[in-house]
Amino acid sequence: MNFIQKNVEEIRQDPALRIYGIMMGCLHILTFFHWKLTIPLVEILDISQGPAVCWPFFEDCLKWRVLSTGAWRNILWGYLAFAVLTSVLFLKIRLISLAWWSLVFLNLFKSALLFQDFRLQLNPHYMTFWITFVFLFIPAKRRVLQYLVVFFYFFAGTLKFTPEWISGAALLDTKPLGVPTSLIPAACMYVMMLELIFIWGLLSRKNWIFWGVLVQIIIFHVTSWPLVSFFYPMVMYSILSIFLLSRYLADPARLAQTTSQEVSLRLLFRGKEANEVYAVLITFALFQCVPYFFPGTASISGEGRLFALHVYDARVECKASVIVHTTSGQSHNFKLTAPYMVPRIACDPAVYFSLGKDLCRRLPQKAGYKSFDLHMSTRRWGEQKFRAMIDQHDFCRANLHYDLWRHNAWIIRDPNYTESATAKH
């Protein structure tokens, strides 16, 4: 039996995994409504509405924007139909193989849409891809999925050791549902404890511990609704369903005595879990470490963050502009911005790098154009002065590129370099 057949058969034999396959399809249905109601995919991909913001690894994304608004709208509705079909296929045991392949292509379909513009990226997409990868390609799926979800919360908690989160300033002038303003700092500290400590209770065999933690997580996501809208909480509820399914539906692997016990911290930390569990968890943990290999603060420079989870870990204010020089010797200063910017990337240098590249394609067509300089500066919550992050003279002629694996020299990492340094230009 080949690799694909083994994965398909594991899902076919396990009622919990078949139901979870339906939930995997529902994640894409939620994505459709998110792109329809919250982040308007059709408007973002319509270049007549504004410039493209390309992913750092896909700097030429504008070349693929050849479709009309109507075509993008039809594609989005097609994505919904594809997602519904995939969920339905998991209802029939004899169609599980077809459902497996449908889920593979559905994720490729989503990736093709998501990678069209950097503004479409969000934490829920990142976690969805991890969960789906395990569901499709990793044996011992029940076990690996439960540990991985706990790791999601744990590593999200490690990112919250910042002044902005502890003080509540990271919540961007909004407050969780039903939480008084005076209690927001305490609520933020409680969330850290929930994600770093209490979350391990999801692996407990004792019902009172398991349900005590799960109810807290449900309440946490309900209260976060005003901050992150419906998409993130609903995605997490769908992902969390693996714990209920695993707890109340018999595991065929245990009945066949191919695995000994239910998941538990004791098995995990004694090295007695399935090899697949350790392989996935170590790989995931290494991905979360990538931002720390770059100089500076990843939540400000943005470098390395594509590989890891992100949270409301730092509150950053920024301003970006271009100084356009003409052949007549005049200079004009313009603010640089793009519509539909989500808070996570609103001050990411990669965004303004992409906007600068977009100008390099468009400005040479203007009469009298000579060159332009790109400037971007940021300040973190509590800081008085902005500091320069990008200060690039004659941006187009510099022919810069974004390096995913090393520090980008055009991102200024000297904390003493303030925007006053740009006066030399």
Short mmCIF file of C-alpha atoms in Angstrom, two decimals:
data_model
loop_
_atom_site.label_atom_id
_atom_site.label_comp_id
_atom_site.label_asym_id
_atom_site.label_seq_id
_atom_site.Cartn_x
_atom_site.Cartn_y
_atom_site.Cartn_z
CA MET A 1 0.00 0.00 0.00
CA ASN A 2 1.59 3.29 -1.05
CA PHE A 3 1.96 6.45 1.00
CA ILE A 4 -1.24 8.13 -0.26
CA GLN A 5 -3.33 5.00 0.18
CA LYS A 6 -2.14 4.62 3.79
CA ASN A 7 -3.22 8.16 4.61
CA VAL A 8 -6.55 7.75 2.87
CA GLU A 9 -7.18 4.45 4.63
CA GLU A 10 -6.43 5.92 8.04
CA ILE A 11 -9.10 8.55 7.45
CA ARG A 12 -11.54 6.01 6.03
CA GLN A 13 -11.24 3.73 9.08
CA ASP A 14 -11.57 6.48 11.69
CA PRO A 15 -14.98 8.18 12.16
CA ALA A 16 -13.36 11.07 14.03
CA LEU A 17 -11.05 11.81 11.10
CA ARG A 18 -13.91 11.59 8.60
CA ILE A 19 -15.83 14.22 10.55
CA TYR A 20 -12.65 16.27 10.90
CA GLY A 21 -12.31 16.11 7.11
CA ILE A 22 -15.69 17.85 6.92
CA MET A 23 -14.30 20.50 9.26
CA MET A 24 -11.28 20.90 6.96
CA GLY A 25 -13.67 21.77 4.15
CA CYS A 26 -15.54 24.15 6.44
CA LEU A 27 -12.30 26.06 7.08
CA HIS A 28 -12.36 27.04 3.41
CA ILE A 29 -16.03 27.98 3.58
CA LEU A 30 -15.10 30.31 6.45
CA THR A 31 -12.27 31.68 4.31
CA PHE A 32 -14.75 32.48 1.55
CA PHE A 33 -16.92 34.51 3.92
CA HIS A 34 -13.83 36.21 5.34
CA TRP A 35 -12.73 37.25 1.85
CA LYS A 36 -16.25 38.28 0.98
CA LEU A 37 -17.20 40.20 4.13
CA THR A 38 -14.04 41.28 5.94
CA ILE A 39 -11.04 41.41 3.61
CA PRO A 40 -12.44 41.99 0.10
CA LEU A 41 -10.36 39.68 -2.07
CA VAL A 42 -11.98 40.82 -5.31
CA GLU A 43 -11.22 44.49 -4.66
CA ILE A 44 -7.66 43.72 -3.52
CA LEU A 45 -6.89 41.69 -6.65
CA ASP A 46 -8.42 44.31 -8.96
CA ILE A 47 -5.43 46.49 -9.86
CA SER A 48 -7.75 49.31 -10.89
CA GLN A 49 -8.60 49.68 -7.17
CA GLY A 50 -5.00 50.33 -6.14
CA PRO A 51 -1.43 48.97 -6.23
CA ALA A 52 -0.53 45.35 -5.66
CA VAL A 53 1.28 44.39 -2.45
CA CYS A 54 3.31 41.33 -3.37
CA TRP A 55 4.58 38.64 -1.02
CA PRO A 56 8.34 38.92 -0.43
CA PHE A 57 8.93 35.63 -2.28
CA PHE A 58 6.67 36.64 -5.20
CA GLU A 59 7.79 40.14 -6.16
CA ASP A 60 6.30 39.95 -9.65
CA CYS A 61 2.74 39.16 -8.56
CA LEU A 62 1.39 42.05 -10.61
CA LYS A 63 2.24 40.18 -13.81
CA TRP A 64 -0.42 37.62 -12.90
CA ARG A 65 -3.17 40.21 -12.41
CA VAL A 66 -4.68 39.73 -15.85
CA LEU A 67 -8.25 38.92 -14.84
CA SER A 68 -11.19 41.28 -14.62
CA THR A 69 -13.15 42.02 -11.47
CA GLY A 70 -15.95 39.78 -12.71
CA ALA A 71 -13.53 36.91 -13.29
CA TRP A 72 -12.09 37.19 -9.77
CA ARG A 73 -15.63 37.25 -8.39
CA ASN A 74 -16.51 34.07 -10.27
CA ILE A 75 -13.31 32.40 -9.09
CA LEU A 76 -14.16 33.25 -5.48
CA TRP A 77 -17.64 31.71 -5.85
CA GLY A 78 -16.03 28.70 -7.50
CA TYR A 79 -13.76 28.38 -4.46
CA LEU A 80 -16.85 28.25 -2.22
CA ALA A 81 -18.47 25.56 -4.38
CA PHE A 82 -15.25 23.54 -4.32
CA ALA A 83 -15.09 23.82 -0.50
CA VAL A 84 -18.72 22.69 -0.07
CA LEU A 85 -18.14 19.75 -2.41
CA THR A 86 -15.05 18.68 -0.46
CA SER A 87 -16.96 18.69 2.84
CA VAL A 88 -19.78 16.66 1.32
CA LEU A 89 -17.40 14.04 -0.06
CA PHE A 90 -16.15 13.26 3.45
CA LEU A 91 -19.70 12.19 4.38
CA LYS A 92 -19.41 9.04 2.27
CA ILE A 93 -16.93 6.34 3.29
CA ARG A 94 -16.63 5.03 -0.27
CA LEU A 95 -15.68 8.54 -1.47
CA ILE A 96 -12.92 9.22 1.06
CA SER A 97 -10.19 8.78 -1.55
CA LEU A 98 -11.87 11.35 -3.78
CA ALA A 99 -12.38 13.61 -0.73
CA TRP A 100 -8.67 13.38 0.10
CA TRP A 101 -7.66 14.48 -3.39
CA SER A 102 -10.32 17.18 -3.37
CA LEU A 103 -8.88 18.62 -0.15
CA VAL A 104 -5.39 18.61 -1.67
CA PHE A 105 -6.53 20.58 -4.72
CA LEU A 106 -8.71 22.86 -2.59
CA ASN A 107 -5.64 23.94 -0.64
CA LEU A 108 -3.68 24.48 -3.84
CA PHE A 109 -6.60 26.58 -5.09
CA LYS A 110 -6.57 28.64 -1.90
CA SER A 111 -2.79 29.06 -2.08
CA ALA A 112 -3.07 30.37 -5.65
CA LEU A 113 -5.49 33.03 -4.40
CA LEU A 114 -3.69 33.81 -1.15
CA PHE A 115 -0.31 34.33 -2.75
CA GLN A 116 -1.71 36.91 -5.14
CA ASP A 117 -1.40 39.63 -2.51
CA PHE A 118 0.41 40.00 0.81
CA ARG A 119 -2.62 41.72 2.39
CA LEU A 120 -4.53 38.44 2.32
CA GLN A 121 -2.23 36.70 4.82
CA LEU A 122 -3.42 36.04 8.37
CA ASN A 123 -2.62 33.75 11.28
CA PRO A 124 -5.68 31.51 10.65
CA HIS A 125 -4.41 30.69 7.16
CA TYR A 126 -1.02 29.73 8.59
CA MET A 127 -2.56 27.37 11.14
CA THR A 128 -5.02 25.96 8.60
CA PHE A 129 -2.18 24.95 6.30
CA TRP A 130 -0.31 23.24 9.14
CA ILE A 131 -3.40 21.35 10.29
CA THR A 132 -4.34 20.33 6.76
CA PHE A 133 -0.81 19.15 6.00
CA VAL A 134 -0.89 16.85 9.04
CA PHE A 135 -4.39 15.65 8.23
CA LEU A 136 -3.44 14.76 4.67
CA PHE A 137 0.12 13.48 4.89
CA ILE A 138 1.13 12.48 8.43
CA PRO A 139 0.26 9.08 10.02
CA ALA A 140 -1.12 8.89 13.56
CA LYS A 141 -3.26 11.86 12.64
CA ARG A 142 -5.42 11.95 15.78
CA ARG A 143 -2.39 12.12 18.03
CA VAL A 144 -0.33 14.58 16.01
CA LEU A 145 -3.24 16.99 15.50
CA GLN A 146 -4.01 17.25 19.23
CA TYR A 147 -0.42 18.00 20.19
CA LEU A 148 -0.02 20.45 17.32
CA VAL A 149 -3.06 22.51 18.34
CA VAL A 150 -1.66 22.78 21.88
CA PHE A 151 1.62 23.96 20.34
CA PHE A 152 -0.28 26.66 18.41
CA TYR A 153 -1.49 28.19 21.64
CA PHE A 154 1.77 27.69 23.53
CA PHE A 155 3.93 29.45 20.94
CA ALA A 156 1.36 32.21 20.57
CA GLY A 157 1.74 32.71 24.31
CA THR A 158 5.54 33.00 24.06
CA LEU A 159 5.10 35.99 21.72
CA LYS A 160 3.13 37.93 24.31
CA PHE A 161 6.08 38.78 26.57
CA THR A 162 6.06 42.38 25.38
CA PRO A 163 5.21 45.67 27.14
CA GLU A 164 2.43 46.28 24.62
CA TRP A 165 0.62 43.02 25.39
CA ILE A 166 1.11 43.09 29.15
CA SER A 167 -0.19 46.66 29.35
CA GLY A 168 -3.04 45.99 26.91
CA ALA A 169 -1.77 48.64 24.47
CA ALA A 170 -1.38 46.01 21.74
CA LEU A 171 -5.16 45.75 21.39
CA LEU A 172 -5.21 48.86 19.19
CA ASP A 173 -7.77 50.92 21.14
CA THR A 174 -10.38 48.16 21.06
CA LYS A 175 -11.40 46.01 23.95
CA PRO A 176 -12.46 42.39 24.30
CA LEU A 177 -16.17 41.69 24.52
CA GLY A 178 -17.50 42.31 28.04
CA VAL A 179 -14.10 43.22 29.54
CA PRO A 180 -13.98 46.62 31.30
CA THR A 181 -11.15 48.89 30.22
CA SER A 182 -9.65 48.83 33.71
CA LEU A 183 -9.33 45.02 33.56
CA ILE A 184 -7.71 44.76 30.12
CA PRO A 185 -4.12 44.44 31.47
CA ALA A 186 -5.27 41.68 33.84
CA ALA A 187 -7.15 39.98 30.99
CA CYS A 188 -4.01 40.07 28.84
CA MET A 189 -1.98 38.45 31.62
CA TYR A 190 -4.68 35.81 32.02
CA VAL A 191 -4.49 34.99 28.28
CA MET A 192 -0.74 34.46 28.63
CA MET A 193 -1.34 32.00 31.47
CA LEU A 194 -4.05 30.26 29.46
CA GLU A 195 -1.82 29.78 26.43
CA LEU A 196 1.41 28.94 28.24
CA ILE A 197 0.17 26.82 31.15
CA PHE A 198 -3.52 25.94 31.19
CA ILE A 199 -3.62 24.89 27.53
CA TRP A 200 -1.80 21.63 28.35
CA GLY A 201 -4.96 20.59 30.18
CA LEU A 202 -6.50 19.74 26.80
CA LEU A 203 -4.33 16.63 26.91
CA SER A 204 -5.59 15.57 30.33
CA ARG A 205 -7.65 12.41 30.76
CA LYS A 206 -9.53 14.00 33.65
CA ASN A 207 -12.80 15.46 32.43
CA TRP A 208 -12.86 18.35 34.87
CA ILE A 209 -9.44 19.56 33.72
CA PHE A 210 -10.18 19.05 30.03
CA TRP A 211 -13.55 20.79 30.11
CA GLY A 212 -12.28 23.52 32.41
CA VAL A 213 -9.60 24.46 29.89
CA LEU A 214 -11.80 24.04 26.81
CA VAL A 215 -14.52 26.30 28.24
CA GLN A 216 -11.90 28.96 29.00
CA ILE A 217 -10.64 28.78 25.41
CA ILE A 218 -14.18 29.07 24.04
CA ILE A 219 -14.81 32.15 26.21
CA PHE A 220 -11.45 33.61 25.21
CA HIS A 221 -12.30 33.39 21.52
CA VAL A 222 -15.80 34.79 22.07
CA THR A 223 -14.37 37.83 23.85
CA SER A 224 -11.79 38.30 21.07
CA TRP A 225 -14.53 38.70 18.46
CA PRO A 226 -14.45 42.55 18.48
CA LEU A 227 -10.68 42.46 17.97
CA VAL A 228 -10.37 39.92 15.17
CA SER A 229 -13.89 39.61 13.73
CA PHE A 230 -15.60 36.25 13.22
CA PHE A 231 -12.95 34.49 11.12
CA TYR A 232 -10.25 33.72 13.67
CA PRO A 233 -12.56 32.41 16.44
CA MET A 234 -14.54 30.24 14.03
CA VAL A 235 -11.37 28.78 12.53
CA MET A 236 -10.09 27.92 16.00
CA TYR A 237 -13.37 26.30 17.01
CA SER A 238 -13.18 24.14 13.89
CA ILE A 239 -9.58 23.16 14.60
CA LEU A 240 -10.32 22.46 18.27
CA SER A 241 -13.03 19.97 17.35
CA ILE A 242 -10.35 17.28 17.08
CA PHE A 243 -10.26 17.10 20.89
CA LEU A 244 -13.98 16.36 21.21
CA LEU A 245 -13.92 13.90 18.32
CA SER A 246 -10.90 12.07 19.74
CA ARG A 247 -12.36 12.00 23.23
CA TYR A 248 -15.79 10.64 22.39
CA LEU A 249 -15.25 8.52 19.26
CA ALA A 250 -13.29 5.28 19.57
CA ASP A 251 -9.84 5.25 18.01
CA PRO A 252 -9.48 2.27 15.59
CA ALA A 253 -5.71 2.29 16.17
CA ARG A 254 -6.21 1.66 19.89
CA LEU A 255 -8.85 -0.99 19.29
CA ALA A 256 -6.40 -2.75 16.97
CA GLN A 257 -3.68 -2.29 19.63
CA THR A 258 -1.40 -0.49 17.21
CA THR A 259 -1.15 2.39 19.66
CA SER A 260 -1.21 1.99 23.44
CA GLN A 261 -2.79 4.98 25.18
CA GLU A 262 -4.60 8.23 24.72
CA VAL A 263 -2.48 11.33 24.22
CA SER A 264 -0.96 12.68 27.42
CA LEU A 265 1.88 14.85 28.65
CA ARG A 266 3.41 11.83 30.34
CA LEU A 267 3.77 9.98 27.03
CA LEU A 268 5.01 13.09 25.25
CA PHE A 269 7.74 14.04 27.71
CA ARG A 270 8.87 10.48 28.36
CA GLY A 271 9.60 9.99 24.67
CA LYS A 272 6.98 7.30 24.26
CA GLU A 273 4.83 8.99 21.65
CA ALA A 274 4.70 8.09 17.96
CA ASN A 275 7.71 9.22 15.94
CA GLU A 276 5.42 11.30 13.76
CA VAL A 277 4.42 13.37 16.78
CA TYR A 278 7.99 14.39 17.55
CA ALA A 279 8.85 15.00 13.90
CA VAL A 280 5.94 17.43 13.41
CA LEU A 281 6.30 19.21 16.76
CA ILE A 282 10.06 19.72 16.38
CA THR A 283 9.61 20.99 12.83
CA PHE A 284 6.86 23.38 13.92
CA ALA A 285 8.97 24.62 16.85
CA LEU A 286 11.94 25.26 14.55
CA PHE A 287 9.72 27.33 12.27
CA GLN A 288 8.75 29.47 15.27
CA CYS A 289 12.43 30.12 15.98
CA VAL A 290 13.22 31.51 12.52
CA PRO A 291 12.43 35.19 13.35
CA TYR A 292 14.97 35.10 16.20
CA PHE A 293 17.80 34.46 13.74
CA PHE A 294 17.32 37.91 12.22
CA PRO A 295 18.71 41.07 13.82
CA GLY A 296 16.37 43.49 15.53
CA THR A 297 12.77 42.94 16.54
CA ALA A 298 10.85 40.72 14.12
CA SER A 299 7.51 42.38 14.87
CA ILE A 300 9.02 45.68 13.62
CA SER A 301 11.35 44.60 10.83
CA GLY A 302 9.03 41.81 9.67
CA GLU A 303 11.98 39.61 8.76
CA GLY A 304 11.41 35.92 9.37
CA ARG A 305 7.77 36.35 10.41
CA LEU A 306 6.43 34.56 7.34
CA PHE A 307 7.64 31.28 8.83
CA ALA A 308 6.03 31.65 12.25
CA LEU A 309 2.87 32.50 14.14
CA HIS A 310 2.19 36.13 14.90
CA VAL A 311 -0.01 37.86 17.47
CA TYR A 312 -0.77 41.35 18.74
CA ASP A 313 2.75 41.39 20.18
CA ALA A 314 3.87 44.92 19.34
CA ARG A 315 2.06 48.13 18.62
CA VAL A 316 3.88 49.95 15.86
CA GLU A 317 3.08 53.26 14.21
CA CYS A 318 4.68 54.08 10.89
CA LYS A 319 4.78 56.55 8.03
CA ALA A 320 6.11 56.06 4.53
CA SER A 321 6.66 58.43 1.65
CA VAL A 322 8.40 58.82 -1.68
CA ILE A 323 10.24 61.91 -2.91
CA VAL A 324 9.82 62.04 -6.68
CA HIS A 325 12.50 63.92 -8.61
CA THR A 326 11.76 65.32 -12.06
CA THR A 327 14.02 66.11 -15.00
CA SER A 328 13.34 69.81 -14.39
CA GLY A 329 15.04 69.60 -10.99
CA GLN A 330 11.89 69.70 -8.88
CA SER A 331 11.02 67.28 -6.07
CA HIS A 332 7.59 66.26 -4.79
CA ASN A 333 6.82 64.37 -1.60
CA PHE A 334 3.95 61.86 -1.61
CA LYS A 335 2.57 59.66 1.14
CA LEU A 336 2.90 55.96 0.36
CA THR A 337 -0.02 53.75 1.32
CA ALA A 338 -2.38 51.04 0.09
CA PRO A 339 -6.03 50.24 0.91
CA TYR A 340 -7.25 47.24 2.92
CA MET A 341 -4.12 47.03 5.06
CA VAL A 342 -4.47 44.63 8.01
CA PRO A 343 -2.79 45.58 11.34
CA ARG A 344 -0.34 42.67 11.19
CA ILE A 345 1.49 44.05 8.13
CA ALA A 346 0.52 47.73 8.21
CA CYS A 347 4.07 48.68 9.23
CA ASP A 348 5.99 45.79 7.67
CA PRO A 349 8.87 47.12 5.52
CA ALA A 350 8.06 44.38 2.98
CA VAL A 351 4.79 46.19 2.21
CA TYR A 352 6.47 49.49 1.34
CA PHE A 353 9.24 47.70 -0.50
CA SER A 354 6.53 46.14 -2.72
CA LEU A 355 4.78 49.50 -3.16
CA GLY A 356 8.11 50.96 -4.20
CA LYS A 357 8.57 48.19 -6.77
CA ASP A 358 5.09 48.95 -8.08
CA LEU A 359 6.07 52.61 -8.54
CA CYS A 360 9.18 51.49 -10.44
CA ARG A 361 6.84 49.93 -13.00
CA ARG A 362 4.48 52.89 -13.27
CA LEU A 363 6.41 56.13 -12.75
CA PRO A 364 8.85 55.83 -15.70
CA GLN A 365 5.80 56.21 -17.96
CA LYS A 366 5.15 59.68 -16.57
CA ALA A 367 6.50 62.67 -18.48
CA GLY A 368 9.36 64.43 -16.72
CA TYR A 369 10.03 61.63 -14.24
CA LYS A 370 13.67 61.10 -13.22
CA SER A 371 13.84 59.04 -10.00
CA PHE A 372 12.39 58.69 -6.52
CA ASP A 373 13.62 58.08 -2.99
CA LEU A 374 11.77 55.75 -0.61
CA HIS A 375 11.52 56.52 3.10
CA MET A 376 9.78 54.65 5.89
CA SER A 377 10.02 55.23 9.61
CA THR A 378 8.43 53.56 12.63
CA ARG A 379 8.03 53.97 16.32
CA ARG A 380 6.99 51.45 18.90
CA TRP A 381 4.42 52.09 21.60
CA GLY A 382 5.91 54.36 24.29
CA GLU A 383 8.63 55.78 22.04
CA GLN A 384 8.73 59.50 21.32
CA LYS A 385 10.72 59.53 18.08
CA PHE A 386 10.28 57.72 14.81
CA ARG A 387 13.28 55.81 13.58
CA ALA A 388 14.09 55.15 9.95
CA MET A 389 13.49 51.62 8.66
CA ILE A 390 13.97 52.34 4.95
CA ASP A 391 15.99 55.26 3.57
CA GLN A 392 16.75 54.37 -0.03
CA HIS A 393 17.92 57.00 -2.48
CA ASP A 394 17.02 56.37 -6.16
CA PHE A 395 15.07 53.26 -5.22
CA CYS A 396 14.55 51.83 -8.70
CA ARG A 397 18.16 52.07 -9.82
CA ALA A 398 19.26 50.24 -6.66
CA ASN A 399 17.50 47.13 -8.05
CA LEU A 400 16.79 45.73 -4.58
CA HIS A 401 15.29 42.34 -3.77
CA TYR A 402 13.78 40.84 -0.64
CA ASP A 403 15.84 38.02 0.85
CA LEU A 404 13.75 35.59 2.91
CA TRP A 405 16.75 33.86 4.47
CA ARG A 406 19.11 36.69 5.39
CA HIS A 407 18.86 40.21 6.76
CA ASN A 408 18.01 42.72 4.05
CA ALA A 409 20.61 45.48 4.11
CA TRP A 410 18.06 48.09 2.98
CA ILE A 411 16.13 47.54 6.26
CA ILE A 412 17.97 49.76 8.73
CA ARG A 413 18.68 47.94 11.96
CA ASP A 414 20.56 50.66 13.91
CA PRO A 415 18.18 51.75 16.71
CA ASN A 416 19.98 55.13 16.90
CA TYR A 417 19.24 55.91 13.26
CA THR A 418 16.31 58.32 13.44
CA GLU A 419 14.42 59.93 10.62
CA SER A 420 16.57 63.05 10.96
CA ALA A 421 19.32 61.04 9.29
CA THR A 422 17.40 61.27 6.04
CA ALA A 423 18.23 64.96 5.84
CA LYS A 424 21.40 64.11 3.92
CA HIS A 425 19.20 63.49 0.88
#
